[in-house]
Coordinates of C-alpha atoms in Angstrom, one line a residue:
Chain A
M1 CA -57.8 189.2 81.9
A2 CA -59.7 192.4 82.3
G3 CA -62.4 190.7 84.3
N4 CA -59.9 189.4 86.8
V5 CA -58.4 192.8 87.5
S6 CA -61.7 194.4 88.3
T7 CA -62.8 191.7 90.9
L8 CA -59.4 192.1 92.5
G9 CA -60.0 195.8 92.9
R10 CA -63.3 195.2 94.5
R11 CA -61.9 192.7 96.9
T12 CA -59.1 194.9 98.1
T13 CA -61.5 197.8 98.9
R14 CA -63.6 195.6 101.1
I15 CA -60.9 194.6 103.5
N16 CA -59.0 197.7 103.1
H17 CA -58.9 198.6 106.9
A18 CA -56.8 195.5 107.6
V19 CA -54.0 196.4 105.3
T20 CA -53.6 200.1 105.9
E21 CA -52.5 202.3 108.8
P22 CA -54.7 204.2 111.3
L23 CA -55.6 207.7 110.2
W24 CA -53.3 209.4 112.8
V25 CA -50.3 207.3 111.5
Q26 CA -51.1 208.3 107.9
L27 CA -51.4 212.0 108.8
S28 CA -48.2 212.0 110.8
L29 CA -46.2 210.3 108.1
I30 CA -47.5 212.7 105.4
T31 CA -46.6 215.6 107.7
V32 CA -43.1 214.3 108.3
A33 CA -42.5 213.7 104.6
L34 CA -43.9 217.1 103.6
V35 CA -41.9 219.0 106.3
F36 CA -38.7 217.2 105.3
L37 CA -39.2 218.0 101.6
A38 CA -40.2 221.6 102.3
L39 CA -37.1 222.2 104.4
F40 CA -34.7 220.6 102.0
L41 CA -36.2 221.4 98.6
V42 CA -38.8 224.2 98.7
V43 CA -37.1 226.6 101.1
P44 CA -33.8 226.6 99.2
L45 CA -35.6 227.1 95.9
V46 CA -37.6 230.0 97.2
A47 CA -34.5 231.5 98.7
V48 CA -32.8 231.6 95.2
F49 CA -35.6 233.7 93.7
K50 CA -36.0 235.8 96.8
E51 CA -32.3 236.7 97.0
A52 CA -32.2 237.3 93.2
F53 CA -34.8 240.0 93.5
S54 CA -33.6 241.4 96.8
K55 CA -32.3 244.6 95.2
G56 CA -35.2 244.9 92.8
A57 CA -36.1 243.9 89.3
E58 CA -33.8 246.5 87.8
V59 CA -30.6 245.1 89.4
Y60 CA -31.8 241.6 88.5
F61 CA -32.1 242.3 84.8
A62 CA -29.0 244.5 84.7
S63 CA -26.9 241.7 86.2
L64 CA -28.1 239.3 83.5
V65 CA -27.3 241.5 80.4
E66 CA -23.9 242.6 81.8
P67 CA -21.3 241.4 79.2
D68 CA -19.6 238.7 81.4
A69 CA -22.9 237.2 82.4
W70 CA -24.1 237.3 78.8
H71 CA -20.9 235.6 77.7
A72 CA -21.3 232.9 80.4
I73 CA -24.8 232.2 79.2
K74 CA -23.6 231.8 75.6
L75 CA -20.8 229.5 76.6
T76 CA -23.1 227.4 78.7
L77 CA -25.5 227.0 75.8
L78 CA -22.6 226.2 73.4
A79 CA -21.2 223.5 75.7
A80 CA -24.6 221.9 75.9
A81 CA -25.3 222.2 72.2
I82 CA -22.1 220.2 71.4
S83 CA -22.1 217.7 74.2
V84 CA -25.8 216.7 74.2
P85 CA -26.0 215.7 70.5
L86 CA -22.7 213.8 70.7
N87 CA -24.0 211.8 73.7
V88 CA -27.3 211.2 71.9
I89 CA -25.5 209.6 69.0
F90 CA -23.4 207.6 71.4
G91 CA -26.4 206.6 73.5
V92 CA -28.4 205.4 70.5
S93 CA -25.6 203.4 69.0
A94 CA -24.6 201.9 72.4
A95 CA -28.2 200.9 73.1
W96 CA -28.6 199.5 69.6
A97 CA -25.5 197.3 69.9
I98 CA -26.3 196.2 73.5
T99 CA -30.0 195.4 73.1
K100 CA -30.2 194.1 69.5
F101 CA -27.2 191.7 69.6
R102 CA -25.6 189.2 71.9
F103 CA -21.8 189.5 72.0
R104 CA -18.9 189.0 74.2
G105 CA -17.8 192.0 76.3
K106 CA -21.3 193.4 76.5
Q107 CA -21.2 193.6 80.3
A108 CA -17.9 195.4 80.1
L109 CA -19.4 198.0 77.8
I110 CA -22.4 198.5 80.2
T111 CA -20.1 198.9 83.2
L112 CA -18.0 201.5 81.2
I113 CA -21.2 203.4 80.4
D114 CA -22.1 203.6 84.1
L115 CA -18.6 204.6 85.2
P116 CA -18.9 208.4 84.9
F117 CA -21.7 208.4 87.4
A118 CA -19.4 206.9 90.0
V119 CA -16.5 209.3 89.3
S120 CA -16.3 212.6 91.3
P121 CA -16.8 215.6 89.1
V122 CA -13.4 216.9 90.3
V123 CA -11.8 213.7 89.1
A124 CA -13.6 214.0 85.8
G125 CA -12.0 217.4 85.2
L126 CA -8.6 216.2 86.5
I127 CA -8.3 213.4 84.0
Y128 CA -8.4 215.8 81.1
V129 CA -5.9 218.2 82.8
L130 CA -3.6 215.2 83.1
L131 CA -4.0 214.4 79.4
F132 CA -4.1 217.8 77.7
G133 CA -2.7 220.2 80.3
A134 CA 0.7 221.9 80.0
Q135 CA 2.2 219.2 82.2
G136 CA 0.0 216.5 80.7
W137 CA 0.8 213.6 78.3
L138 CA -0.2 215.5 75.2
G139 CA 0.6 218.9 76.6
P140 CA 3.9 219.5 74.7
W141 CA 2.5 218.3 71.4
L142 CA -0.5 220.6 71.8
A143 CA 1.7 223.5 72.6
D144 CA 3.9 222.9 69.5
N145 CA 0.8 222.9 67.3
D146 CA -0.7 226.0 69.0
L147 CA -3.8 224.0 70.2
K148 CA -5.4 224.9 73.6
I149 CA -7.8 222.4 75.3
I150 CA -7.3 223.0 79.0
F151 CA -8.3 226.5 80.2
A152 CA -10.2 226.9 76.9
V153 CA -13.6 226.0 75.4
P154 CA -12.7 222.4 74.2
G155 CA -11.8 221.4 77.7
I156 CA -15.1 222.7 79.0
V157 CA -16.9 220.7 76.3
L158 CA -14.9 217.5 77.0
A159 CA -15.6 217.7 80.8
T160 CA -19.3 218.3 80.1
I161 CA -19.4 215.3 77.7
F162 CA -17.8 213.1 80.4
V163 CA -20.3 214.0 83.2
T164 CA -23.4 213.7 80.9
F165 CA -22.0 210.6 79.1
P166 CA -24.4 207.9 80.6
F167 CA -27.7 209.7 80.6
V168 CA -29.1 208.9 77.1
A169 CA -27.7 205.3 77.0
R170 CA -29.0 204.6 80.5
E171 CA -32.6 205.6 79.5
L172 CA -32.6 203.7 76.2
I173 CA -31.0 200.4 77.2
P174 CA -33.8 199.1 79.5
L175 CA -36.5 200.5 77.1
M176 CA -35.1 198.8 74.0
E177 CA -34.3 195.7 76.0
E178 CA -38.0 195.5 76.8
Q179 CA -39.1 196.1 73.2
G180 CA -37.0 193.3 71.9
T181 CA -36.2 192.8 68.2
S182 CA -39.4 191.5 66.6
Y183 CA -40.6 194.8 65.1
E184 CA -37.2 195.4 63.4
E185 CA -37.1 191.8 62.2
A186 CA -40.6 192.2 60.7
S187 CA -39.7 195.4 59.0
L188 CA -36.5 193.9 57.5
T189 CA -38.4 190.8 56.3
L190 CA -40.8 193.0 54.5
G191 CA -37.9 194.5 52.6
A192 CA -37.0 197.7 54.4
S193 CA -33.4 198.6 54.5
G194 CA -31.4 198.9 57.8
W195 CA -31.6 202.7 58.0
Q196 CA -35.3 202.7 57.0
T197 CA -36.0 200.3 59.8
F198 CA -34.0 202.4 62.2
W199 CA -35.7 205.7 61.3
R200 CA -39.3 204.4 60.8
V201 CA -39.6 201.6 63.3
T202 CA -37.0 202.0 66.1
I203 CA -36.9 205.8 66.5
P204 CA -40.7 206.2 66.8
S205 CA -40.9 203.5 69.4
I206 CA -38.2 205.0 71.6
K207 CA -38.9 208.7 71.0
W208 CA -40.3 209.4 74.5
G209 CA -37.5 207.6 76.3
L210 CA -34.9 209.4 74.0
L211 CA -36.5 212.8 74.9
Y212 CA -36.4 211.9 78.6
G213 CA -32.7 211.1 78.3
I214 CA -32.0 214.3 76.4
I215 CA -33.8 216.5 79.0
L216 CA -31.8 215.0 81.9
C217 CA -28.5 215.1 79.9
N218 CA -29.2 218.8 79.0
A219 CA -30.0 219.8 82.6
R220 CA -26.7 218.3 83.8
A221 CA -24.7 219.7 80.9
M222 CA -25.9 223.3 81.6
G223 CA -25.5 223.0 85.4
E224 CA -22.2 221.1 85.7
F225 CA -19.8 222.9 88.1
G226 CA -17.1 220.7 89.6
A227 CA -15.6 219.1 86.4
V228 CA -15.9 222.4 84.4
S229 CA -14.4 224.4 87.2
V230 CA -11.2 222.2 87.1
V231 CA -10.6 222.6 83.4
S232 CA -11.9 226.1 82.8
G233 CA -9.2 228.3 84.4
H234 CA -11.9 230.8 85.4
I235 CA -11.0 233.4 82.8
R236 CA -13.8 236.0 82.9
G237 CA -15.6 236.7 79.6
Q238 CA -13.7 233.7 78.1
T239 CA -14.0 230.4 79.9
N240 CA -16.7 231.1 82.4
T241 CA -19.9 229.1 82.2
L242 CA -23.0 230.2 84.1
P243 CA -22.3 228.0 87.2
L244 CA -18.7 229.4 87.4
H245 CA -20.0 232.9 86.9
I246 CA -22.3 232.4 89.9
E247 CA -19.3 231.3 92.0
I248 CA -17.2 234.3 91.1
L249 CA -20.0 236.8 91.8
Y250 CA -20.7 235.0 95.1
N251 CA -17.1 235.1 96.2
E252 CA -17.0 238.8 95.4
Y253 CA -20.0 239.3 97.7
Q254 CA -22.2 240.4 94.8
F255 CA -25.0 238.3 96.2
A256 CA -28.0 239.7 94.2
A257 CA -26.2 239.3 90.9
S258 CA -25.0 235.8 91.8
F259 CA -28.5 234.7 92.7
A260 CA -29.9 236.4 89.6
A261 CA -27.6 234.1 87.5
A262 CA -28.6 231.2 89.8
S263 CA -32.3 231.9 89.2
I264 CA -31.9 231.2 85.5
L265 CA -30.5 227.8 86.2
A266 CA -33.1 227.2 88.9
G267 CA -35.8 228.1 86.3
L268 CA -34.2 225.6 83.9
A269 CA -34.3 223.0 86.6
L270 CA -38.0 223.6 87.2
V271 CA -38.7 223.4 83.4
T272 CA -36.8 220.1 83.3
L273 CA -38.9 218.7 86.2
V274 CA -42.2 219.7 84.4
V275 CA -41.1 218.2 81.0
K276 CA -39.9 215.1 82.8
S277 CA -43.2 214.6 84.6
L278 CA -45.1 215.2 81.4
L279 CA -43.0 212.5 79.6
E280 CA -43.6 210.1 82.5
W281 CA -47.3 210.5 82.4
Q282 CA -47.2 210.1 78.6
H283 CA -45.3 206.9 79.0
T284 CA -47.8 205.6 81.6
R285 CA -50.7 206.4 79.4
D286 CA -49.1 204.7 76.4
R287 CA -48.5 201.6 78.5
E288 CA -52.1 201.5 79.8
K289 CA -53.4 201.9 76.2
A290 CA -51.2 199.1 75.0
A291 CA -52.3 196.9 77.9
R292 CA -56.0 197.7 77.2
A293 CA -55.5 196.8 73.5
A294 CA -53.8 193.6 74.4
A295 CA -56.6 192.7 76.9
Q296 CA -59.3 193.4 74.2
Q297 CA -57.5 191.1 71.8
S298 CA -57.3 188.2 74.1
Chain B
M1 CA -16.2 191.1 64.6
R2 CA -18.6 188.4 63.4
S3 CA -17.1 185.7 65.5
L4 CA -17.7 187.8 68.6
R5 CA -21.5 187.5 68.4
K6 CA -24.4 185.3 67.8
P7 CA -26.0 185.5 64.3
S8 CA -28.9 187.9 63.8
V9 CA -30.7 189.4 60.8
I10 CA -30.5 192.9 62.2
P11 CA -27.9 195.0 60.6
G12 CA -25.6 197.7 62.0
F13 CA -23.7 195.6 64.6
G14 CA -20.2 196.7 63.4
L15 CA -21.2 200.4 63.0
S16 CA -23.0 200.8 66.3
L17 CA -20.7 198.8 68.5
G18 CA -17.6 200.2 66.7
F19 CA -18.7 203.8 67.3
A20 CA -19.9 203.2 70.9
A21 CA -16.6 201.4 71.8
F22 CA -14.5 204.1 70.1
Y23 CA -16.3 207.0 71.8
A24 CA -16.4 205.3 75.2
S25 CA -12.6 204.6 75.0
L26 CA -11.9 208.2 73.9
I27 CA -14.0 209.9 76.5
V28 CA -13.9 207.6 79.5
F29 CA -11.4 204.7 79.3
I30 CA -8.2 206.4 78.0
P31 CA -8.4 209.5 80.3
L32 CA -9.1 207.3 83.3
A33 CA -6.1 205.1 82.4
A34 CA -4.0 208.2 82.1
L35 CA -5.0 209.1 85.6
F36 CA -3.7 205.8 87.0
A37 CA -0.5 206.1 84.9
K38 CA 0.1 209.6 86.3
A39 CA -0.5 208.5 89.9
F40 CA 2.1 205.8 89.5
T41 CA 4.8 208.1 88.3
L42 CA 5.2 208.5 92.0
T43 CA 7.3 206.0 93.9
W44 CA 5.4 203.8 96.4
A45 CA 6.8 205.8 99.3
Q46 CA 5.7 209.1 97.7
F47 CA 2.3 207.7 96.9
W48 CA 1.7 206.5 100.4
D49 CA 3.0 209.7 101.9
T50 CA 0.5 211.7 99.8
V51 CA -2.6 209.5 100.4
L52 CA -1.8 208.9 104.1
H53 CA -0.9 212.5 104.9
P54 CA -2.7 213.7 108.0
Q55 CA -4.5 216.4 106.0
A56 CA -5.7 213.7 103.5
L57 CA -6.8 211.4 106.3
A58 CA -8.8 214.3 107.9
S59 CA -10.5 214.9 104.5
Y60 CA -11.4 211.2 104.1
R61 CA -12.9 211.2 107.6
L62 CA -15.1 214.3 106.7
S63 CA -16.0 213.1 103.2
L64 CA -17.0 209.6 104.3
G65 CA -18.5 210.6 107.6
A66 CA -20.7 213.4 106.3
A67 CA -21.7 211.2 103.3
L68 CA -22.6 208.4 105.7
I69 CA -24.7 210.7 107.9
G70 CA -26.4 212.3 104.9
A71 CA -27.2 208.9 103.3
S72 CA -28.6 207.7 106.7
I73 CA -30.9 210.8 106.9
N74 CA -32.0 210.1 103.3
L75 CA -32.6 206.4 104.2
V76 CA -35.1 207.2 106.9
F77 CA -36.9 210.2 105.4
G78 CA -36.6 208.9 101.8
F79 CA -38.4 205.7 102.9
I80 CA -41.2 207.8 104.5
V81 CA -41.5 210.0 101.4
A82 CA -41.7 206.9 99.1
W83 CA -44.2 205.2 101.4
V84 CA -46.4 208.3 101.6
L85 CA -46.2 208.8 97.8
V86 CA -47.2 205.2 97.0
R87 CA -49.7 204.4 99.7
Y88 CA -51.6 207.6 100.6
N89 CA -53.5 210.2 98.8
F90 CA -53.2 213.9 99.6
F91 CA -53.6 217.2 97.9
G92 CA -50.7 218.1 95.6
K93 CA -49.2 214.6 95.5
K94 CA -48.2 214.8 91.9
I95 CA -46.3 218.1 92.4
V96 CA -44.5 216.7 95.4
D97 CA -43.6 213.6 93.4
A98 CA -42.1 215.7 90.6
L99 CA -40.3 217.9 93.1
V100 CA -38.4 215.0 94.6
D101 CA -36.0 215.0 91.6
L102 CA -35.1 218.7 92.1
P103 CA -31.6 217.8 93.4
F104 CA -30.9 215.9 90.1
A105 CA -32.0 218.9 88.1
L106 CA -30.7 221.9 90.1
P107 CA -27.0 222.7 89.5
T108 CA -24.9 222.0 92.5
A109 CA -23.5 225.5 92.6
V110 CA -27.0 226.9 92.9
A111 CA -27.8 224.5 95.7
G112 CA -24.6 225.4 97.4
I113 CA -25.1 229.2 97.5
A114 CA -28.8 228.7 98.4
L115 CA -28.1 226.4 101.3
T116 CA -25.2 228.6 102.5
T117 CA -27.5 231.7 102.6
L118 CA -30.2 229.8 104.5
Y119 CA -27.9 228.3 107.1
A120 CA -25.5 231.3 107.6
P121 CA -25.8 232.9 111.1
Q122 CA -28.2 235.6 109.8
G123 CA -30.0 233.3 107.3
W124 CA -33.6 232.2 107.4
I125 CA -32.8 228.9 109.1
G126 CA -29.5 229.9 110.6
Q127 CA -30.9 232.7 112.8
W128 CA -33.0 230.1 114.7
L129 CA -30.1 227.7 115.2
T130 CA -27.4 230.2 116.2
P131 CA -29.0 231.0 119.7
L132 CA -29.1 227.2 120.3
G133 CA -25.4 227.1 119.7
I134 CA -25.7 225.1 116.5
K135 CA -23.4 226.1 113.7
V136 CA -24.3 224.8 110.3
A137 CA -22.7 226.9 107.6
Y138 CA -18.8 226.9 107.6
A139 CA -18.9 223.8 109.9
P140 CA -19.0 220.1 109.3
L141 CA -22.7 220.1 109.8
G142 CA -23.0 222.2 106.7
V143 CA -21.3 219.5 104.7
V144 CA -23.9 217.0 106.0
V145 CA -26.8 219.4 104.9
A146 CA -25.4 219.8 101.4
L147 CA -24.8 216.0 101.0
T148 CA -28.3 215.2 102.3
F149 CA -29.7 217.6 99.7
I150 CA -27.9 216.1 96.7
G151 CA -28.5 212.5 97.7
L152 CA -32.2 213.0 98.5
P153 CA -33.9 211.5 95.4
F154 CA -32.0 208.2 95.4
V155 CA -33.7 206.3 98.2
V156 CA -37.2 207.6 97.2
R157 CA -36.6 206.6 93.5
T158 CA -35.3 203.1 94.3
V159 CA -37.9 202.2 96.9
Q160 CA -40.9 203.7 95.1
P161 CA -41.2 201.2 92.2
V162 CA -40.6 198.2 94.4
L163 CA -43.3 199.4 96.8
E164 CA -45.7 199.9 93.9
E165 CA -45.1 196.3 92.6
L166 CA -45.6 194.7 96.0
E167 CA -48.7 192.5 95.9
K168 CA -51.4 193.5 98.4
E169 CA -52.4 189.9 98.7
I170 CA -49.4 189.1 100.9
E171 CA -50.4 191.8 103.3
E172 CA -54.0 190.7 103.2
A173 CA -52.9 187.1 104.0
A174 CA -50.9 188.3 106.9
A175 CA -53.8 190.4 108.2
S176 CA -56.2 187.5 107.8
L177 CA -53.9 185.2 109.7
G178 CA -54.1 187.6 112.6
A179 CA -50.9 189.8 112.2
N180 CA -51.4 193.4 113.3
R181 CA -50.3 196.2 111.0
W182 CA -46.9 196.7 112.7
H183 CA -46.2 193.0 112.6
T184 CA -47.0 192.8 108.9
F185 CA -44.8 195.8 108.2
R186 CA -41.8 194.4 110.2
R187 CA -42.1 190.8 109.0
I188 CA -43.4 191.1 105.5
L189 CA -43.0 194.6 104.0
F190 CA -39.7 195.6 105.5
P191 CA -37.7 192.5 104.4
A192 CA -39.2 192.8 100.9
L193 CA -38.1 196.5 100.7
L194 CA -34.7 196.0 102.3
P195 CA -32.6 195.4 99.1
A196 CA -34.1 198.5 97.5
L197 CA -33.5 200.6 100.7
L198 CA -29.9 199.5 100.8
T199 CA -29.4 200.2 97.1
G200 CA -30.8 203.7 97.5
F201 CA -28.6 204.2 100.5
A202 CA -25.5 203.1 98.7
L203 CA -26.3 205.3 95.6
S204 CA -26.9 208.3 97.8
F205 CA -23.6 207.6 99.7
A206 CA -21.6 207.1 96.5
R207 CA -22.9 210.4 95.0
A208 CA -22.1 212.2 98.2
V209 CA -18.6 211.0 98.6
G210 CA -17.5 212.7 95.3
E211 CA -19.6 215.8 95.6
Y212 CA -17.9 219.1 95.2
G213 CA -20.1 222.0 93.9
S214 CA -22.6 222.2 96.7
V215 CA -20.1 221.6 99.5
V216 CA -17.4 224.2 98.7
F217 CA -19.8 227.1 99.4
I218 CA -21.2 225.9 102.7
S219 CA -18.2 224.2 104.2
G220 CA -15.8 227.1 104.7
N221 CA -12.9 224.9 103.4
M222 CA -10.7 224.9 106.4
P223 CA -7.9 222.3 106.2
F224 CA -8.3 219.5 108.8
K225 CA -11.7 220.8 109.7
T226 CA -14.1 221.3 106.8
E227 CA -12.0 220.2 103.8
I228 CA -13.5 217.4 101.8
T229 CA -11.3 215.1 99.6
P230 CA -12.4 216.5 96.2
L231 CA -11.5 220.0 97.4
L232 CA -8.0 218.7 98.5
I233 CA -7.6 217.4 95.0
V234 CA -8.4 220.9 93.6
T235 CA -6.0 222.5 96.0
K236 CA -3.2 220.2 94.9
L237 CA -4.0 220.9 91.3
E238 CA -3.8 224.7 92.0
Q239 CA -0.3 224.1 93.5
Y240 CA 0.7 222.3 90.2
N241 CA 1.1 219.1 92.2
Y242 CA -0.4 216.9 89.4
A243 CA 0.9 213.6 90.7
G244 CA -0.4 214.3 94.2
A245 CA -3.8 215.2 92.8
A246 CA -3.8 212.0 90.8
A247 CA -2.9 209.9 93.8
L248 CA -5.8 211.3 95.8
A249 CA -8.1 210.9 92.8
V250 CA -7.0 207.2 92.6
V251 CA -8.1 206.7 96.3
L252 CA -11.4 208.3 95.6
L253 CA -11.9 206.3 92.4
V254 CA -11.0 202.9 94.0
F255 CA -13.5 203.7 96.7
S256 CA -16.2 204.5 94.2
F257 CA -15.5 201.3 92.2
I258 CA -15.9 199.3 95.4
L259 CA -19.2 201.0 96.0
L260 CA -20.3 200.5 92.4
L261 CA -19.6 196.8 92.7
L262 CA -21.5 196.7 96.0
I263 CA -24.5 198.5 94.3
N264 CA -24.4 196.0 91.4
L265 CA -24.5 193.1 93.9
L266 CA -27.3 194.7 95.8
Q267 CA -29.3 195.2 92.6
H268 CA -28.7 191.6 91.6
W269 CA -29.9 190.4 95.0
S270 CA -32.9 192.8 94.7
N271 CA -33.8 191.4 91.2
K272 CA -33.5 187.8 92.5
R273 CA -35.9 188.7 95.4
A274 CA -38.4 190.2 93.0
G275 CA -38.2 187.3 90.6
G276 CA -38.5 184.6 93.3

């Protein structure tokens, strides 16, 4: 196996010139790609930080510790702290059911998991307003019992859960599908209980994929705008998350403060990209190691 | 439960499927069903009046048109980016590769205010376009820019893995049989990549049709001119016209479902290609 691969490598290098483009084509394509990405990704990113510091570091930090901003940061963290763990539990159980068993209705469940990706964020907010709003199906009952979901924190959490619903499950299903059931079966045959097998066999083998899903889920949870905007009611210091706070400041022409708040979320996005790349490289390395081990055995 | 599934030694079927189905129904299925129920509290005549109102029609035209242009821009440039990332080596390639996912990670409101500031008449990019008579911010072109931004990673990320898996032997065979490089690309590579390209295009398009956060800042939100359908839904909601908002949401949802179905068919086709 290993011998085969290396000869293949040597052969391709020898006739390389026939299967690649002339240098000028390569250089122009690279230039086009880099200019496109610079224009659409790098320039907006730089603009966020530039505008945030346009009135100096003092204004920057003052606009972040201001009470409404601080409250928005805390609410954003709270919404993510509730919705991410719930979606992790859902993602793991859905992936367990879908990949370890064969049952009727599996395809329907997979479609249902994908659905929130196809729904506009505005519609995601709207469905909860129609259920729990004053005019909604459960509105009168909630009012009688003095419960508030829409224009309050529970609505924000619900909308956040909806838009981040597929992330963990979507990462885990292909990964666990590929791993199959043989390790779990071996563990159970050797006398481990179901939960022992889950914690000691399954979780270690999916931990990187799980972390990857959590990172993406968290980024979306903290940055969601459309769905949260519909259910929040925009009450300052009460139901404003960080993205909504950015919008209010921007519409009040407080650009420096708005971009200061935006720079926190942009920083979070950059951290997300770094962690995501590290996890991808880790995954590739694990795979290569496994392939090498398999090649040595055969 | 047991009769539903094939026998297996692995435990936890009832618990995991039970919880997953319960949670999915509570969060996704029941609320979406409530939306359809609300929309159909309207009579047929009222429903059609709402969804075929000239203002609604103008918003569909803008939402679909701008999403289509944005997805087409991403189709061309996303393909070039994917090609360059897989086939060539250059300084900083890994960073560029990681950066492609920025639109997935950057909150849409942040993207919205950043793009608006750049393309406003006095902005870094806008100041060069204004003398040429090109208006981007507060014009339909601004919607296209925002939708191009948020759909950017899709084509790159669907084409990239397929391009990596393509066997070089086929290209070598074509070359040794006398095909020049352009010929090999057009007759061998392009057909093999077509399903992935179309999937990426459809995903980018689907994401753009429903987009709200990045567009509301740059578009200017003028009825009949720069008002996208999701914004019209929000406007109806703010006027306490819940049934009207639900009716427009149903239109948007039905459209998304059709796209989702199309994407699944494309992926099926793509997998069959790769397998065969």
